[in-house]
Short mmCIF file of C-alpha atoms in Angstrom, two decimals:
data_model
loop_
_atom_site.label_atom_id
_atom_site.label_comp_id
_atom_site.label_asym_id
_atom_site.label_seq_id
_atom_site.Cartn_x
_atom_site.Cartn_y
_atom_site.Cartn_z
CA UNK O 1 20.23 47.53 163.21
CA UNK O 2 22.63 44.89 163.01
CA UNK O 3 25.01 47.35 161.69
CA UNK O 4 24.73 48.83 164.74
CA UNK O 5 24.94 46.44 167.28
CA UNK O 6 28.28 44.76 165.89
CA UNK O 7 29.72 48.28 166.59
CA UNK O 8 28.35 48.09 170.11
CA UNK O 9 30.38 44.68 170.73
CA UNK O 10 33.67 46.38 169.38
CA UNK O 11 36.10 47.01 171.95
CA UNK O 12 36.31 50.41 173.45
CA UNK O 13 33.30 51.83 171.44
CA UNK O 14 31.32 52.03 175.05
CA UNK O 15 33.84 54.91 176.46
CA UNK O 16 34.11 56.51 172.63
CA UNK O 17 30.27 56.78 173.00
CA UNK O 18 30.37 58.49 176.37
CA UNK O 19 33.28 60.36 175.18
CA UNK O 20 31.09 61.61 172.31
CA UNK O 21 28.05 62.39 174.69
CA UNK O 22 30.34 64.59 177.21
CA UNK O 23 31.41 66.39 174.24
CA UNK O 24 28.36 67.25 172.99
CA UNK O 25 27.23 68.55 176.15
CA UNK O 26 30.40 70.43 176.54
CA UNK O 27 29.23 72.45 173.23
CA UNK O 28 25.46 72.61 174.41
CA UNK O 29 27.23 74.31 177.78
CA UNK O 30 29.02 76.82 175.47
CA UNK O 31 26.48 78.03 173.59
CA UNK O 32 24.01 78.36 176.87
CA UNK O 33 26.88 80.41 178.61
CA UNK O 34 25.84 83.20 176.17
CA UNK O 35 21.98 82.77 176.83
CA UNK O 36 20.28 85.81 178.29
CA UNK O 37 18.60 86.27 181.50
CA UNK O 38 22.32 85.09 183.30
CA UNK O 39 21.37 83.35 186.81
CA UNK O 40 23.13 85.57 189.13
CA UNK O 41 21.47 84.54 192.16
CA UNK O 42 22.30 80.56 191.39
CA UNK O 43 25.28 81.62 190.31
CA UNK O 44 26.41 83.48 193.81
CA UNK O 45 24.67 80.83 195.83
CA UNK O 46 26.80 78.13 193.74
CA UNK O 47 30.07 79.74 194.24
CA UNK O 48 29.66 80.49 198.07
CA UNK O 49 28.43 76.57 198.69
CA UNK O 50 31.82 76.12 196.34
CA UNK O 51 33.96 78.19 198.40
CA UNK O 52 32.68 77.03 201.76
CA UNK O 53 33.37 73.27 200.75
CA UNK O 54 36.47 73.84 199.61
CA UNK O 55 38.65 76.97 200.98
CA UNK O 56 39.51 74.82 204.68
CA UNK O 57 40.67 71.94 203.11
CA UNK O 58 42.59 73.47 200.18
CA UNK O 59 44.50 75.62 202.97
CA UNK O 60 44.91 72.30 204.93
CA UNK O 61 46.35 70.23 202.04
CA UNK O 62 48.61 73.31 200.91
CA UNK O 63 50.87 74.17 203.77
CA UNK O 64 52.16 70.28 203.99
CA UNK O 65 52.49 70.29 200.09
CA UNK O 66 54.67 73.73 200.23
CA UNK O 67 56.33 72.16 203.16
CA UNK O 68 57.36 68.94 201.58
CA UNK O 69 58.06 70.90 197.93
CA UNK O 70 60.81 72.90 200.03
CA UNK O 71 62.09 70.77 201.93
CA UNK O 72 62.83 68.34 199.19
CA UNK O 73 64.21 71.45 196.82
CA UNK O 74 66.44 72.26 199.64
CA UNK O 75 67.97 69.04 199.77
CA UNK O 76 68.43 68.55 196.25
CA UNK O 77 70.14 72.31 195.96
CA UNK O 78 72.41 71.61 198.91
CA UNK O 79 73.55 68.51 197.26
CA UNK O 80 74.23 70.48 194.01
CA UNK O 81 76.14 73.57 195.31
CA UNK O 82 72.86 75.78 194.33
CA UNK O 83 71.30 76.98 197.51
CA UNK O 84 70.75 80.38 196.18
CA UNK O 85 68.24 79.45 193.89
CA UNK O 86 65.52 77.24 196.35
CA UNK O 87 63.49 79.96 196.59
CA UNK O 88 62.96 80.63 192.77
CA UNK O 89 62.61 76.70 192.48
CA UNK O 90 59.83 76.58 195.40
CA UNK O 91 58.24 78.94 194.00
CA UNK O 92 58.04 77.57 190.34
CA UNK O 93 56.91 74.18 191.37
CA UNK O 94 54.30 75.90 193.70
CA UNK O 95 52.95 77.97 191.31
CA UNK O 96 53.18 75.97 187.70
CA UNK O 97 52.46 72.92 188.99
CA UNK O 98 51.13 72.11 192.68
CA UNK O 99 49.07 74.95 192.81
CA UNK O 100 46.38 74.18 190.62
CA UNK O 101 47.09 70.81 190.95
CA UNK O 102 45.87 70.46 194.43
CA UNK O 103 43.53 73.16 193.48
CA UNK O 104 41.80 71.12 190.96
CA UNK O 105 41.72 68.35 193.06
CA UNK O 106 39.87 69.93 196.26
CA UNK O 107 37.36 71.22 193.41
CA UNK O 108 36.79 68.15 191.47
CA UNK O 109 36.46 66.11 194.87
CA UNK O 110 34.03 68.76 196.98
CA UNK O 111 32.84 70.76 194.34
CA UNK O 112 32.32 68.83 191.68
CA UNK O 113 30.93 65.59 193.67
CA UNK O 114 28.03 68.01 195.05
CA UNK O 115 27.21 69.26 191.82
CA UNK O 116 27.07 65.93 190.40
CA UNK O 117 24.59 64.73 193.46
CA UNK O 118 22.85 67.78 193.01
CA UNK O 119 21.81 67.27 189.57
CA UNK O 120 21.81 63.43 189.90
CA UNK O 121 19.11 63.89 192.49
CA UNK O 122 17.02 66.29 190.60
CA UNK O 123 16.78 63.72 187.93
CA UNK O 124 15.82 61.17 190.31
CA UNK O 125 12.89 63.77 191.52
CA UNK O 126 11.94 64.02 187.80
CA UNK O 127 12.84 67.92 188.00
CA UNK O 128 14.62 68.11 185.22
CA UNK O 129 11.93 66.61 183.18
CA UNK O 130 9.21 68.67 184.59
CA UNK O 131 12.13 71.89 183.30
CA UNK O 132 11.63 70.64 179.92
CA UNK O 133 8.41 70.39 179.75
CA UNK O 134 8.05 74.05 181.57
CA UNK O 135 10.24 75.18 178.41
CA UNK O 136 12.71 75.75 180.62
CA UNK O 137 16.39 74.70 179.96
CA UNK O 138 18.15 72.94 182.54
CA UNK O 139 21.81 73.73 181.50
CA UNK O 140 21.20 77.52 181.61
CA UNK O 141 19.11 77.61 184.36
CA UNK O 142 21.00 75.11 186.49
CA UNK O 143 24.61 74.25 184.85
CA UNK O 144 25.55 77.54 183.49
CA UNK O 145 25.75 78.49 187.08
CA UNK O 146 27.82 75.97 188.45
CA UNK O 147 30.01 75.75 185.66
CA UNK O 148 30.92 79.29 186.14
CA UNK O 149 31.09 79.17 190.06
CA UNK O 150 33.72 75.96 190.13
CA UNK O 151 35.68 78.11 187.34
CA UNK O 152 35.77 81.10 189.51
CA UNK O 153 36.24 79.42 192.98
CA UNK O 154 38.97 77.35 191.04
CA UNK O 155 41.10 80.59 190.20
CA UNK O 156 40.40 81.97 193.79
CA UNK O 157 41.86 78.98 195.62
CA UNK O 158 44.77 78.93 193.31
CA UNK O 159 45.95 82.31 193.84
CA UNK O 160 45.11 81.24 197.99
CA UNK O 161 47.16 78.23 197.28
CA UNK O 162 49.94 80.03 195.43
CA UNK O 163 50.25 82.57 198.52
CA UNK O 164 50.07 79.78 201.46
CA UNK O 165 52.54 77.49 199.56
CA UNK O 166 54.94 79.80 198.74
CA UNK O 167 54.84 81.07 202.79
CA UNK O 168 54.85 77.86 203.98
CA UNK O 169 58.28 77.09 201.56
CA UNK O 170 59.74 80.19 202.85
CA UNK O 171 59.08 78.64 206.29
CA UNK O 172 60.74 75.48 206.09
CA UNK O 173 63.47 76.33 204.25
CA UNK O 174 64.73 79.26 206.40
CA UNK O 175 63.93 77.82 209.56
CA UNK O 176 64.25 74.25 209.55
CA UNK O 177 67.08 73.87 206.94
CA UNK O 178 69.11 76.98 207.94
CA UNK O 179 68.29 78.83 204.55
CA UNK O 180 69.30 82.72 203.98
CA UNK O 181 65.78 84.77 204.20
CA UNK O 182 67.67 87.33 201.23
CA UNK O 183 68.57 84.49 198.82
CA UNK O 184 65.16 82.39 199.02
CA UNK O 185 63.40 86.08 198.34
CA UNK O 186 65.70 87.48 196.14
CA UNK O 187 66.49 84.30 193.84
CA UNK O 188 62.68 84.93 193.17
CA UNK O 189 63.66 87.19 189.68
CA UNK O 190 66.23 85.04 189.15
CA UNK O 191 63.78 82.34 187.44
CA UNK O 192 60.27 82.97 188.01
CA UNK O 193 58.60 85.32 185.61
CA UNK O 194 55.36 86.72 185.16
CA UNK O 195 53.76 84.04 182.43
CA UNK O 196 54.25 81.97 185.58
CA UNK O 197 51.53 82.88 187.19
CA UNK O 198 49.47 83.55 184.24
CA UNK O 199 49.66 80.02 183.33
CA UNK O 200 49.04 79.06 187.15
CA UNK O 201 45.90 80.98 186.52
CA UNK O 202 44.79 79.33 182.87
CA UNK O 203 45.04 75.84 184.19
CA UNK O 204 43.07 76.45 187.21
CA UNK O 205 40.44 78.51 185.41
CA UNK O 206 40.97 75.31 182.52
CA UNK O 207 40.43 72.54 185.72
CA UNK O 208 38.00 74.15 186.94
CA UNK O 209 35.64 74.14 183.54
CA UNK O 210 36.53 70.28 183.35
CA UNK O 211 35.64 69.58 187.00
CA UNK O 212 32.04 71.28 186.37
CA UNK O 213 31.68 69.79 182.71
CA UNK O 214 32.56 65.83 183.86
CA UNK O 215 29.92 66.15 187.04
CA UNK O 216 27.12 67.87 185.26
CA UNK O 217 27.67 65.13 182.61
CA UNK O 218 27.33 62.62 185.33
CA UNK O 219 24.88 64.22 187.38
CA UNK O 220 22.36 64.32 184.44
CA UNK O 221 22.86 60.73 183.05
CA UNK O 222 22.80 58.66 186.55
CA UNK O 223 21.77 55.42 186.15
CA UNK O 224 19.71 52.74 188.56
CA UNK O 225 18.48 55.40 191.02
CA UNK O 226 19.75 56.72 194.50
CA UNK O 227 22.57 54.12 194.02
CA UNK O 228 23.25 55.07 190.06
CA UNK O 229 23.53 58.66 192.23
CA UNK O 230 26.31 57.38 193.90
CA UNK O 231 28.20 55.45 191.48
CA UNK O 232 27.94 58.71 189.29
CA UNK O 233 29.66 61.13 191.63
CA UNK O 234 32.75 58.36 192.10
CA UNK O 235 33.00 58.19 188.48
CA UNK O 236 32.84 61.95 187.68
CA UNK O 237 35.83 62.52 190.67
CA UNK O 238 37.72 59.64 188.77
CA UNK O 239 37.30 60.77 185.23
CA UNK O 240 37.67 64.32 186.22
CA UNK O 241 41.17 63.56 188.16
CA UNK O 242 42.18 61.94 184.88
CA UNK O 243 41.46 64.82 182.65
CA UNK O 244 42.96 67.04 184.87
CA UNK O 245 46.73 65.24 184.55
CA UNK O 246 46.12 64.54 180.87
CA UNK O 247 45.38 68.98 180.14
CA UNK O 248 47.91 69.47 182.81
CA UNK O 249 50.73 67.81 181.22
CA UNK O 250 49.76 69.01 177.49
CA UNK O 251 49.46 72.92 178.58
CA UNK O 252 52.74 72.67 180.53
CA UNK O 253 54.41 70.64 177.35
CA UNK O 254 53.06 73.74 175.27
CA UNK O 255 53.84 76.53 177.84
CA UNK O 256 57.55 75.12 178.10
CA UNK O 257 57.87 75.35 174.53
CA UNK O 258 56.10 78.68 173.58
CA UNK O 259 57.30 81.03 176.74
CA UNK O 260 61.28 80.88 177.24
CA UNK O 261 62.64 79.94 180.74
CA UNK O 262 63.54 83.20 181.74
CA UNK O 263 67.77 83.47 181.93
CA UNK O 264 68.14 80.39 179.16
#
């Protein structure tokens, strides 16, 4: 006992012991993804509350990010004598990096923050209690779902991202800085390449599963009632915007270092 409480007064072992908790409910959520009946209906009612949260405001947040990517891509290649290849930059940084950035970000701050309510209140309300004692398990019948819908909406809105970013580049660089409409598209082979978008797609699909994982982990363990509710979703959107740098910089370190930049 005493064992244990001088390793509860050791510095950091609080956030190793939620660490350790969100893991272990990250395996739990594995193993019920493969657990037989699937909840389609959740699932589809998940996804379209997902989608209808989050589709206006990703499309609002992406045309000034495009914008500002082109416009600040255009500057730099005018300065360096390389105005030929704006478009295939543009179009990188849109699609390897803002993309599911600001993806992740609309999902983790809509989505995810409703989940985590969701399942904060139903905790409140005892329901998830009353589950177990039905026999019932709450991460298949209730988290499986919305793990799976944030993952899918998150790929959706990356590809609607990709698309409305790369537009809105294409925009601002050809009309407002006097760019050639053949060089922006055409410099698009010169650089970008297929893996591109593939891992565009993996880190969305990759933020997505963290967004879901971090809120149903807070959702489920909300302490001091309504107002533990609250303080639960602002800590889920904080940890989960954390997580999401912290995987996006080790899968871009990896990708950079496992595909070759195409023409190097």
């Amino acid at each position: 006992m005493s064992g244990r409480s001088g390793l509860d007064a050791l510095p950091g072992s609080g956030a190793l012991r939620e660490s350790g908790k969100l893991f272990q409910l990250t395996i739990d959520i594995v193993k019920a993804l493969f657990q037989r009946p699937f909840q389609l209906r959740e699932f589809i009612q998940q996804a379209w509350f997902v989608a209808s949260v989050t589709i206006l405001p990703t499309a609002l947040v992406a045309i000034p990010f495009g914008a500002v990517i082109a416009l600040q891509l255009g500057s730099l290649t005018r300065q360096l004598g390389a105005q030929s290849f704006t478009g295939a930059a543009s179009v990188l940084a849109v699609i390897q990096q803002a993309s599911p950035i600001v993806t992740a970000l609309l999902i983790a701050g809509a989505g995810g923050s409703a989940v985590c309510a969701d399942l904060g209140s139903r905790v409140i309300r005892e329901e998830i209690d009353a589950m177990q004692v039905l026999g019932v398990n709450p991460l298949h019948r209730l988290v499986v779902p919305r793990v799976l819908a944030l993952m899918l909406v998150a790929v959706l809105l990356n590809g609607m991202v990709s698309v409305v970013g790369v537009v809105g580049g294409y925009f601002f660089n050809v009309v407002l800085q006097g760019g050639t409409p053949g060089a922006y598209l055409s410099s698009f082979s010169a650089l970008a390449q297929l893996p591109d978008l593939y891992v565009s797609t993996l880190k969305a699909l990759i933020f997505g599963f963290l967004a879901a994982i971090v809120a149903a982990y807070k959702g489920l363990n909300p302490k001091g009632g309504p107002k533990g509710v609250g303080d639960a979703v602002n800590q889920a959107v904080v940890i989960t915007f954390l997580l999401l740098f912290f995987f996006n910089f080790i899968i871009t370190t990896i990708y950079l270092q496992v595909v070759p930049s195409k023409g190097g």
